[in-house]
PDB file of N, CA, C and O in Angstrom:
ATOM      1  N   MET A   1       4.064  50.054  14.105  1.00 82.00           N
ATOM      2  CA  MET A   1       3.618  49.243  14.076  1.00 82.00           C
ATOM      3  C   MET A   1       5.324  48.307  13.897  1.00 82.00           C
ATOM      4  O   MET A   1       5.315  48.535  13.374  1.00 82.00           O
ATOM      5  N   LYS A   2       4.022  46.681  13.971  1.00 90.00           N
ATOM      6  CA  LYS A   2       5.469  45.572  14.626  1.00 90.00           C
ATOM      7  C   LYS A   2       6.000  44.939  12.852  1.00 90.00           C
ATOM      8  O   LYS A   2       4.577  45.158  11.988  1.00 90.00           O
ATOM      9  N   ALA A   3       6.631  44.526  12.585  1.00 90.00           N
ATOM     10  CA  ALA A   3       7.313  44.085  10.874  1.00 90.00           C
ATOM     11  C   ALA A   3       6.042  43.329  10.435  1.00 90.00           C
ATOM     12  O   ALA A   3       6.055  43.080   9.274  1.00 90.00           O
ATOM     13  N   ASN A   4       5.538  41.899  11.574  1.00 89.00           N
ATOM     14  CA  ASN A   4       5.637  40.973  10.561  1.00 89.00           C
ATOM     15  C   ASN A   4       3.665  41.857  10.793  1.00 89.00           C
ATOM     16  O   ASN A   4       2.247  41.142   9.472  1.00 89.00           O
ATOM     17  N   GLU A   5       2.742  42.380  10.893  1.00 89.00           N
ATOM     18  CA  GLU A   5       1.647  43.347  11.053  1.00 89.00           C
ATOM     19  C   GLU A   5       1.845  44.546   9.773  1.00 89.00           C
ATOM     20  O   GLU A   5       1.128  43.853   8.676  1.00 89.00           O
ATOM     21  N   LYS A   6       3.026  45.139   9.828  1.00 86.00           N
ATOM     22  CA  LYS A   6       2.860  45.229   8.382  1.00 86.00           C
ATOM     23  C   LYS A   6       3.368  44.704   7.087  1.00 86.00           C
ATOM     24  O   LYS A   6       2.857  44.688   6.298  1.00 86.00           O
ATOM     25  N   ALA A   7       3.876  43.902   7.120  1.00 86.00           N
ATOM     26  CA  ALA A   7       3.898  42.256   6.190  1.00 86.00           C
ATOM     27  C   ALA A   7       2.772  42.065   6.089  1.00 86.00           C
ATOM     28  O   ALA A   7       1.932  41.750   4.694  1.00 86.00           O
ATOM     29  N   MET A   8       1.412  41.131   7.144  1.00 84.00           N
ATOM     30  CA  MET A   8       0.118  41.029   6.257  1.00 84.00           C
ATOM     31  C   MET A   8      -1.012  42.876   5.823  1.00 84.00           C
ATOM     32  O   MET A   8      -1.159  42.458   4.691  1.00 84.00           O
ATOM     33  N   GLU A   9      -0.455  43.516   6.419  1.00 83.00           N
ATOM     34  CA  GLU A   9      -1.546  44.581   5.689  1.00 83.00           C
ATOM     35  C   GLU A   9      -0.869  44.963   4.117  1.00 83.00           C
ATOM     36  O   GLU A   9      -1.726  44.858   3.964  1.00 83.00           O
ATOM     37  N   LEU A  10       1.004  44.594   4.230  1.00 81.00           N
ATOM     38  CA  LEU A  10       0.736  44.934   2.874  1.00 81.00           C
ATOM     39  C   LEU A  10       0.220  44.119   1.707  1.00 81.00           C
ATOM     40  O   LEU A  10       0.126  44.586   0.727  1.00 81.00           O
ATOM     41  N   CYS A  11       0.177  42.949   2.031  1.00 79.00           N
ATOM     42  CA  CYS A  11      -0.464  41.850   1.121  1.00 79.00           C
ATOM     43  C   CYS A  11      -1.841  42.242   1.020  1.00 79.00           C
ATOM     44  O   CYS A  11      -2.875  41.950  -0.023  1.00 79.00           O
ATOM     45  N   VAL A  12      -2.589  41.907   1.952  1.00 77.00           N
ATOM     46  CA  VAL A  12      -4.102  42.451   1.988  1.00 77.00           C
ATOM     47  C   VAL A  12      -4.079  43.938   1.373  1.00 77.00           C
ATOM     48  O   VAL A  12      -5.657  43.780   0.952  1.00 77.00           O
ATOM     49  N   LYS A  13      -3.690  44.650   1.338  1.00 76.00           N
ATOM     50  CA  LYS A  13      -3.892  45.005  -0.371  1.00 76.00           C
ATOM     51  C   LYS A  13      -3.970  45.217  -1.254  1.00 76.00           C
ATOM     52  O   LYS A  13      -4.720  45.413  -1.851  1.00 76.00           O
ATOM     53  N   PHE A  14      -2.943  44.132  -1.724  1.00 72.00           N
ATOM     54  CA  PHE A  14      -2.716  43.436  -3.269  1.00 72.00           C
ATOM     55  C   PHE A  14      -3.433  42.477  -3.602  1.00 72.00           C
ATOM     56  O   PHE A  14      -3.685  42.108  -4.142  1.00 72.00           O
ATOM     57  N   PHE A  15      -4.474  41.814  -2.052  1.00 68.00           N
ATOM     58  CA  PHE A  15      -5.393  40.773  -2.420  1.00 68.00           C
ATOM     59  C   PHE A  15      -6.909  40.761  -1.404  1.00 68.00           C
ATOM     60  O   PHE A  15      -6.634  41.204  -0.234  1.00 68.00           O
ATOM     61  N   GLU A  16      -8.511  40.716  -2.010  1.00 63.00           N
ATOM     62  CA  GLU A  16      -9.215  40.440  -1.359  1.00 63.00           C
ATOM     63  C   GLU A  16     -10.286  39.167  -2.176  1.00 63.00           C
ATOM     64  O   GLU A  16      -9.502  39.080  -2.833  1.00 63.00           O
ATOM     65  N   PRO A  17      -9.663  38.036  -1.021  1.00 59.00           N
ATOM     66  CA  PRO A  17     -10.074  36.902  -0.859  1.00 59.00           C
ATOM     67  C   PRO A  17     -11.292  36.656  -1.481  1.00 59.00           C
ATOM     68  O   PRO A  17     -11.203  35.488  -2.604  1.00 59.00           O
ATOM     69  N   SER A  18     -12.550  37.787  -1.235  1.00 57.00           N
ATOM     70  CA  SER A  18     -13.525  36.915  -1.833  1.00 57.00           C
ATOM     71  C   SER A  18     -13.744  37.740  -3.554  1.00 57.00           C
ATOM     72  O   SER A  18     -14.681  37.093  -3.363  1.00 57.00           O
ATOM     73  N   VAL A  19     -12.389  38.134  -3.286  1.00 55.00           N
ATOM     74  CA  VAL A  19     -13.409  38.700  -5.094  1.00 55.00           C
ATOM     75  C   VAL A  19     -12.639  37.330  -6.174  1.00 55.00           C
ATOM     76  O   VAL A  19     -13.063  37.263  -7.030  1.00 55.00           O
ATOM     77  N   PHE A  20     -12.009  36.323  -5.200  1.00 55.00           N
ATOM     78  CA  PHE A  20     -11.282  35.361  -6.057  1.00 55.00           C
ATOM     79  C   PHE A  20     -12.146  33.573  -5.928  1.00 55.00           C
ATOM     80  O   PHE A  20     -12.063  33.274  -5.009  1.00 55.00           O
ATOM     81  N   GLU A  21     -12.149  33.032  -6.556  1.00 61.00           N
ATOM     82  CA  GLU A  21     -12.790  31.834  -7.100  1.00 61.00           C
ATOM     83  C   GLU A  21     -11.645  30.929  -5.798  1.00 61.00           C
ATOM     84  O   GLU A  21      -9.976  31.434  -5.836  1.00 61.00           O
ATOM     85  N   TYR A  22     -11.962  30.071  -5.600  1.00 60.00           N
ATOM     86  CA  TYR A  22     -10.686  29.170  -4.377  1.00 60.00           C
ATOM     87  C   TYR A  22      -9.897  28.522  -5.336  1.00 60.00           C
ATOM     88  O   TYR A  22      -8.543  28.744  -5.941  1.00 60.00           O
ATOM     89  N   GLU A  23      -9.591  28.023  -6.478  1.00 62.00           N
ATOM     90  CA  GLU A  23      -8.706  27.824  -6.707  1.00 62.00           C
ATOM     91  C   GLU A  23      -7.527  28.698  -7.190  1.00 62.00           C
ATOM     92  O   GLU A  23      -6.341  27.967  -7.812  1.00 62.00           O
ATOM     93  N   LYS A  24      -8.222  30.355  -7.571  1.00 70.00           N
ATOM     94  CA  LYS A  24      -7.201  30.854  -7.911  1.00 70.00           C
ATOM     95  C   LYS A  24      -6.649  31.406  -6.901  1.00 70.00           C
ATOM     96  O   LYS A  24      -5.335  32.419  -6.482  1.00 70.00           O
ATOM     97  N   LYS A  25      -6.903  31.074  -5.555  1.00 73.00           N
ATOM     98  CA  LYS A  25      -6.617  31.983  -4.515  1.00 73.00           C
ATOM     99  C   LYS A  25      -5.236  30.993  -4.020  1.00 73.00           C
ATOM    100  O   LYS A  25      -4.393  32.299  -3.746  1.00 73.00           O
ATOM    101  N   GLN A  26      -4.568  30.747  -4.178  1.00 77.00           N
ATOM    102  CA  GLN A  26      -3.404  30.483  -4.007  1.00 77.00           C
ATOM    103  C   GLN A  26      -2.027  31.635  -5.135  1.00 77.00           C
ATOM    104  O   GLN A  26      -1.380  31.695  -4.746  1.00 77.00           O
ATOM    105  N   TYR A  27      -2.397  31.752  -6.054  1.00 78.00           N
ATOM    106  CA  TYR A  27      -1.697  32.177  -7.552  1.00 78.00           C
ATOM    107  C   TYR A  27      -1.815  33.902  -7.215  1.00 78.00           C
ATOM    108  O   TYR A  27      -0.536  34.509  -6.569  1.00 78.00           O
ATOM    109  N   PHE A  28      -2.866  34.373  -6.737  1.00 77.00           N
ATOM    110  CA  PHE A  28      -2.473  35.587  -6.042  1.00 77.00           C
ATOM    111  C   PHE A  28      -2.516  36.343  -4.719  1.00 77.00           C
ATOM    112  O   PHE A  28      -2.829  37.103  -4.729  1.00 77.00           O
ATOM    113  N   GLU A  29      -3.225  35.144  -4.126  1.00 82.00           N
ATOM    114  CA  GLU A  29      -1.976  35.523  -2.614  1.00 82.00           C
ATOM    115  C   GLU A  29      -0.522  35.375  -3.397  1.00 82.00           C
ATOM    116  O   GLU A  29       0.630  36.406  -1.870  1.00 82.00           O
ATOM    117  N   GLU A  30       0.266  34.227  -3.657  1.00 85.00           N
ATOM    118  CA  GLU A  30       1.681  34.338  -4.078  1.00 85.00           C
ATOM    119  C   GLU A  30       1.547  35.431  -4.729  1.00 85.00           C
ATOM    120  O   GLU A  30       3.056  36.271  -4.614  1.00 85.00           O
ATOM    121  N   MET A  31       1.402  36.416  -5.839  1.00 85.00           N
ATOM    122  CA  MET A  31       1.444  37.852  -6.442  1.00 85.00           C
ATOM    123  C   MET A  31       0.930  38.586  -5.737  1.00 85.00           C
ATOM    124  O   MET A  31       1.365  39.799  -5.407  1.00 85.00           O
ATOM    125  N   ALA A  32       0.706  38.451  -4.473  1.00 86.00           N
ATOM    126  CA  ALA A  32      -0.194  39.512  -4.213  1.00 86.00           C
ATOM    127  C   ALA A  32       1.698  39.562  -2.788  1.00 86.00           C
ATOM    128  O   ALA A  32       1.433  40.982  -2.434  1.00 86.00           O
ATOM    129  N   LYS A  33       1.914  38.544  -2.932  1.00 90.00           N
ATOM    130  CA  LYS A  33       3.476  38.269  -1.644  1.00 90.00           C
ATOM    131  C   LYS A  33       4.544  39.233  -2.596  1.00 90.00           C
ATOM    132  O   LYS A  33       5.203  40.664  -1.853  1.00 90.00           O
ATOM    133  N   GLN A  34       4.504  39.095  -3.864  1.00 90.00           N
ATOM    134  CA  GLN A  34       4.934  39.582  -4.813  1.00 90.00           C
ATOM    135  C   GLN A  34       5.471  41.509  -4.971  1.00 90.00           C
ATOM    136  O   GLN A  34       5.664  42.449  -5.209  1.00 90.00           O
ATOM    137  N   CYS A  35       3.504  41.617  -5.343  1.00 91.00           N
ATOM    138  CA  CYS A  35       4.237  42.922  -4.743  1.00 91.00           C
ATOM    139  C   CYS A  35       4.093  44.306  -4.214  1.00 91.00           C
ATOM    140  O   CYS A  35       4.545  44.792  -4.063  1.00 91.00           O
ATOM    141  N   ALA A  36       3.991  43.590  -3.445  1.00 92.00           N
ATOM    142  CA  ALA A  36       4.550  43.855  -1.541  1.00 92.00           C
ATOM    143  C   ALA A  36       6.004  43.778  -1.308  1.00 92.00           C
ATOM    144  O   ALA A  36       6.139  45.221  -0.576  1.00 92.00           O
ATOM    145  N   LEU A  37       6.761  42.967  -1.880  1.00 94.00           N
ATOM    146  CA  LEU A  37       8.384  43.078  -2.276  1.00 94.00           C
ATOM    147  C   LEU A  37       8.578  43.963  -2.630  1.00 94.00           C
ATOM    148  O   LEU A  37      10.104  44.905  -2.659  1.00 94.00           O
ATOM    149  N   ILE A  38       7.943  43.712  -3.832  1.00 93.00           N
ATOM    150  CA  ILE A  38       8.138  44.542  -4.782  1.00 93.00           C
ATOM    151  C   ILE A  38       8.078  46.662  -3.908  1.00 93.00           C
ATOM    152  O   ILE A  38       8.578  47.760  -4.747  1.00 93.00           O
ATOM    153  N   CYS A  39       7.352  46.861  -3.648  1.00 94.00           N
ATOM    154  CA  CYS A  39       6.813  47.748  -2.737  1.00 94.00           C
ATOM    155  C   CYS A  39       8.008  47.910  -2.119  1.00 94.00           C
ATOM    156  O   CYS A  39       8.897  49.017  -1.734  1.00 94.00           O
ATOM    157  N   VAL A  40       8.491  46.916  -0.851  1.00 95.00           N
ATOM    158  CA  VAL A  40       9.229  47.537   0.069  1.00 95.00           C
ATOM    159  C   VAL A  40      10.864  47.651  -0.230  1.00 95.00           C
ATOM    160  O   VAL A  40      11.347  48.281   0.218  1.00 95.00           O
ATOM    161  N   ASP A  41      10.665  46.684  -1.475  1.00 95.00           N
ATOM    162  CA  ASP A  41      12.290  47.233  -1.952  1.00 95.00           C
ATOM    163  C   ASP A  41      12.204  49.172  -2.711  1.00 95.00           C
ATOM    164  O   ASP A  41      13.050  49.456  -2.931  1.00 95.00           O
ATOM    165  N   GLU A  42      11.198  49.070  -3.160  1.00 92.00           N
ATOM    166  CA  GLU A  42      11.208  50.976  -3.524  1.00 92.00           C
ATOM    167  C   GLU A  42      10.939  51.435  -2.633  1.00 92.00           C
ATOM    168  O   GLU A  42      11.776  52.640  -1.793  1.00 92.00           O
ATOM    169  N   ILE A  43      10.937  51.484  -1.117  1.00 95.00           N
ATOM    170  CA  ILE A  43      10.836  51.635  -0.283  1.00 95.00           C
ATOM    171  C   ILE A  43      12.614  52.106   0.652  1.00 95.00           C
ATOM    172  O   ILE A  43      12.875  53.132   0.880  1.00 95.00           O
ATOM    173  N   VAL A  44      12.785  50.829   0.974  1.00 94.00           N
ATOM    174  CA  VAL A  44      13.955  50.981   0.538  1.00 94.00           C
ATOM    175  C   VAL A  44      15.439  50.813  -0.071  1.00 94.00           C
ATOM    176  O   VAL A  44      15.623  52.468   0.420  1.00 94.00           O
ATOM    177  N   SER A  45      14.943  51.612  -1.550  1.00 92.00           N
ATOM    178  CA  SER A  45      16.130  52.289  -1.792  1.00 92.00           C
ATOM    179  C   SER A  45      16.232  53.732  -2.361  1.00 92.00           C
ATOM    180  O   SER A  45      16.708  54.664  -1.985  1.00 92.00           O
ATOM    181  N   GLU A  46      13.836  53.967  -1.756  1.00 90.00           N
ATOM    182  CA  GLU A  46      14.295  55.797  -1.798  1.00 90.00           C
ATOM    183  C   GLU A  46      15.236  55.768  -0.366  1.00 90.00           C
ATOM    184  O   GLU A  46      15.850  57.221  -0.072  1.00 90.00           O
ATOM    185  N   HIS A  47      14.913  54.864   0.894  1.00 89.00           N
ATOM    186  CA  HIS A  47      15.754  55.410   2.085  1.00 89.00           C
ATOM    187  C   HIS A  47      17.176  55.569   1.370  1.00 89.00           C
ATOM    188  O   HIS A  47      17.765  56.545   2.184  1.00 89.00           O
ATOM    189  N   LEU A  48      17.939  54.798   0.997  1.00 88.00           N
ATOM    190  CA  LEU A  48      19.396  54.411   0.353  1.00 88.00           C
ATOM    191  C   LEU A  48      20.194  55.879   0.017  1.00 88.00           C
ATOM    192  O   LEU A  48      21.166  56.171  -0.247  1.00 88.00           O
ATOM    193  N   ASP A  49      18.725  56.536  -1.310  1.00 85.00           N
ATOM    194  CA  ASP A  49      18.864  57.405  -1.536  1.00 85.00           C
ATOM    195  C   ASP A  49      19.561  59.067  -1.221  1.00 85.00           C
ATOM    196  O   ASP A  49      20.060  59.326  -1.693  1.00 85.00           O
ATOM    197  N   GLU A  50      18.796  58.888  -0.114  1.00 81.00           N
ATOM    198  CA  GLU A  50      18.030  59.715   0.978  1.00 81.00           C
ATOM    199  C   GLU A  50      20.555  59.736   1.992  1.00 81.00           C
ATOM    200  O   GLU A  50      20.671  61.197   1.955  1.00 81.00           O
ATOM    201  N   GLY A  51      21.040  58.785   2.202  1.00 85.00           N
ATOM    202  CA  GLY A  51      22.107  58.804   1.903  1.00 85.00           C
ATOM    203  C   GLY A  51      21.821  58.159   3.697  1.00 85.00           C
ATOM    204  O   GLY A  51      20.803  57.655   4.324  1.00 85.00           O
ATOM    205  N   ILE A  52      23.406  57.539   4.021  1.00 86.00           N
ATOM    206  CA  ILE A  52      22.964  56.330   5.206  1.00 86.00           C
ATOM    207  C   ILE A  52      22.961  57.842   6.838  1.00 86.00           C
ATOM    208  O   ILE A  52      24.603  58.087   6.589  1.00 86.00           O
ATOM    209  N   ASN A  53      22.142  57.210   7.772  1.00 92.00           N
ATOM    210  CA  ASN A  53      22.776  58.431   8.893  1.00 92.00           C
ATOM    211  C   ASN A  53      22.156  56.883  10.245  1.00 92.00           C
ATOM    212  O   ASN A  53      20.897  56.491   9.650  1.00 92.00           O
ATOM    213  N   SER A  54      21.721  57.579  11.103  1.00 92.00           N
ATOM    214  CA  SER A  54      20.997  56.643  11.958  1.00 92.00           C
ATOM    215  C   SER A  54      19.298  56.258  12.056  1.00 92.00           C
ATOM    216  O   SER A  54      18.885  55.719  12.096  1.00 92.00           O
ATOM    217  N   TYR A  55      19.003  57.577  11.442  1.00 92.00           N
ATOM    218  CA  TYR A  55      16.940  57.744  10.713  1.00 92.00           C
ATOM    219  C   TYR A  55      16.774  56.382   9.825  1.00 92.00           C
ATOM    220  O   TYR A  55      16.170  56.149   9.968  1.00 92.00           O
ATOM    221  N   VAL A  56      17.877  57.439   8.877  1.00 92.00           N
ATOM    222  CA  VAL A  56      17.564  56.088   7.735  1.00 92.00           C
ATOM    223  C   VAL A  56      18.126  54.657   7.234  1.00 92.00           C
ATOM    224  O   VAL A  56      17.235  53.377   7.211  1.00 92.00           O
ATOM    225  N   GLN A  57      19.395  54.568   8.806  1.00 93.00           N
ATOM    226  CA  GLN A  57      19.310  52.670   9.004  1.00 93.00           C
ATOM    227  C   GLN A  57      18.482  52.446   9.373  1.00 93.00           C
ATOM    228  O   GLN A  57      17.900  51.219   9.583  1.00 93.00           O
ATOM    229  N   LYS A  58      17.881  52.649  10.608  1.00 94.00           N
ATOM    230  CA  LYS A  58      16.122  52.270  11.313  1.00 94.00           C
ATOM    231  C   LYS A  58      15.392  51.706  10.681  1.00 94.00           C
ATOM    232  O   LYS A  58      14.925  50.610  10.367  1.00 94.00           O
ATOM    233  N   ARG A  59      15.196  52.535   9.950  1.00 94.00           N
ATOM    234  CA  ARG A  59      13.620  53.081   8.364  1.00 94.00           C
ATOM    235  C   ARG A  59      14.631  51.491   7.587  1.00 94.00           C
ATOM    236  O   ARG A  59      13.510  50.462   7.150  1.00 94.00           O
ATOM    237  N   ILE A  60      15.939  51.823   6.965  1.00 94.00           N
ATOM    238  CA  ILE A  60      16.295  50.744   6.597  1.00 94.00           C
ATOM    239  C   ILE A  60      16.096  49.061   7.093  1.00 94.00           C
ATOM    240  O   ILE A  60      15.301  48.459   6.741  1.00 94.00           O
ATOM    241  N   ASP A  61      16.338  49.012   7.954  1.00 95.00           N
ATOM    242  CA  ASP A  61      16.362  47.656   9.007  1.00 95.00           C
ATOM    243  C   ASP A  61      15.108  47.586   9.571  1.00 95.00           C
ATOM    244  O   ASP A  61      14.694  45.826   9.118  1.00 95.00           O
ATOM    245  N   TYR A  62      14.119  48.013   9.801  1.00 96.00           N
ATOM    246  CA  TYR A  62      12.127  48.006   9.561  1.00 96.00           C
ATOM    247  C   TYR A  62      12.187  47.502   8.695  1.00 96.00           C
ATOM    248  O   TYR A  62      11.059  46.216   8.800  1.00 96.00           O
ATOM    249  N   TRP A  63      11.829  48.268   7.665  1.00 96.00           N
ATOM    250  CA  TRP A  63      11.192  47.221   5.966  1.00 96.00           C
ATOM    251  C   TRP A  63      12.120  45.969   5.307  1.00 96.00           C
ATOM    252  O   TRP A  63      12.051  45.704   5.148  1.00 96.00           O
ATOM    253  N   SER A  64      13.649  46.278   6.143  1.00 95.00           N
ATOM    254  CA  SER A  64      14.127  44.715   6.091  1.00 95.00           C
ATOM    255  C   SER A  64      13.546  43.707   6.305  1.00 95.00           C
ATOM    256  O   SER A  64      12.974  42.539   6.361  1.00 95.00           O
ATOM    257  N   GLU A  65      13.213  43.828   7.296  1.00 96.00           N
ATOM    258  CA  GLU A  65      12.316  43.171   8.218  1.00 96.00           C
ATOM    259  C   GLU A  65      10.477  42.602   8.037  1.00 96.00           C
ATOM    260  O   GLU A  65      10.737  41.449   8.088  1.00 96.00           O
ATOM    261  N   VAL A  66      10.378  43.691   7.437  1.00 96.00           N
ATOM    262  CA  VAL A  66       8.907  43.677   6.876  1.00 96.00           C
ATOM    263  C   VAL A  66       9.218  42.670   6.260  1.00 96.00           C
ATOM    264  O   VAL A  66       8.087  42.091   5.188  1.00 96.00           O
ATOM    265  N   LYS A  67       9.466  42.608   4.588  1.00 95.00           N
ATOM    266  CA  LYS A  67      10.802  42.258   3.589  1.00 95.00           C
ATOM    267  C   LYS A  67      10.848  40.144   4.373  1.00 95.00           C
ATOM    268  O   LYS A  67      10.014  39.557   4.276  1.00 95.00           O
ATOM    269  N   GLN A  68      11.268  39.908   5.016  1.00 96.00           N
ATOM    270  CA  GLN A  68      11.615  38.727   5.681  1.00 96.00           C
ATOM    271  C   GLN A  68      10.353  37.904   6.196  1.00 96.00           C
ATOM    272  O   GLN A  68       9.912  37.071   5.652  1.00 96.00           O
ATOM    273  N   GLU A  69       9.700  38.798   6.926  1.00 94.00           N
ATOM    274  CA  GLU A  69       8.016  38.756   6.803  1.00 94.00           C
ATOM    275  C   GLU A  69       7.342  38.971   6.373  1.00 94.00           C
ATOM    276  O   GLU A  69       6.047  37.485   5.812  1.00 94.00           O
ATOM    277  N   ILE A  70       7.510  39.680   5.355  1.00 93.00           N
ATOM    278  CA  ILE A  70       6.230  39.148   4.024  1.00 93.00           C
ATOM    279  C   ILE A  70       6.416  37.581   3.547  1.00 93.00           C
ATOM    280  O   ILE A  70       5.800  36.594   3.115  1.00 93.00           O
ATOM    281  N   ASN A  71       8.079  37.356   3.305  1.00 94.00           N
ATOM    282  CA  ASN A  71       8.676  35.966   2.653  1.00 94.00           C
ATOM    283  C   ASN A  71       7.647  34.682   3.943  1.00 94.00           C
ATOM    284  O   ASN A  71       8.022  34.185   2.750  1.00 94.00           O
ATOM    285  N   LYS A  72       7.615  35.565   4.668  1.00 92.00           N
ATOM    286  CA  LYS A  72       7.354  34.082   5.954  1.00 92.00           C
ATOM    287  C   LYS A  72       6.024  33.916   5.643  1.00 92.00           C
ATOM    288  O   LYS A  72       5.247  32.444   6.056  1.00 92.00           O
ATOM    289  N   LEU A  73       4.946  35.280   5.008  1.00 87.00           N
ATOM    290  CA  LEU A  73       3.513  34.107   4.262  1.00 87.00           C
ATOM    291  C   LEU A  73       3.122  33.542   3.563  1.00 87.00           C
ATOM    292  O   LEU A  73       3.791  32.844   2.440  1.00 87.00           O
TER     293      LEU A  73
END
């Protein structure tokens, strides 16, 4: 899955637009992004605890790209 697709998937998991009133939509969209960013930080932190090797570095690079894509949403 591409990083931008994963970024959107993570945010959607934290936000269901039909549940909230329109006025509150922007607030909850931003909260969903913040939750997704927290998740990405946790995943990267877990990978760092494993020690750096080529696989771990690829995973960190991927999740860093996902984080950049979340920030673009």
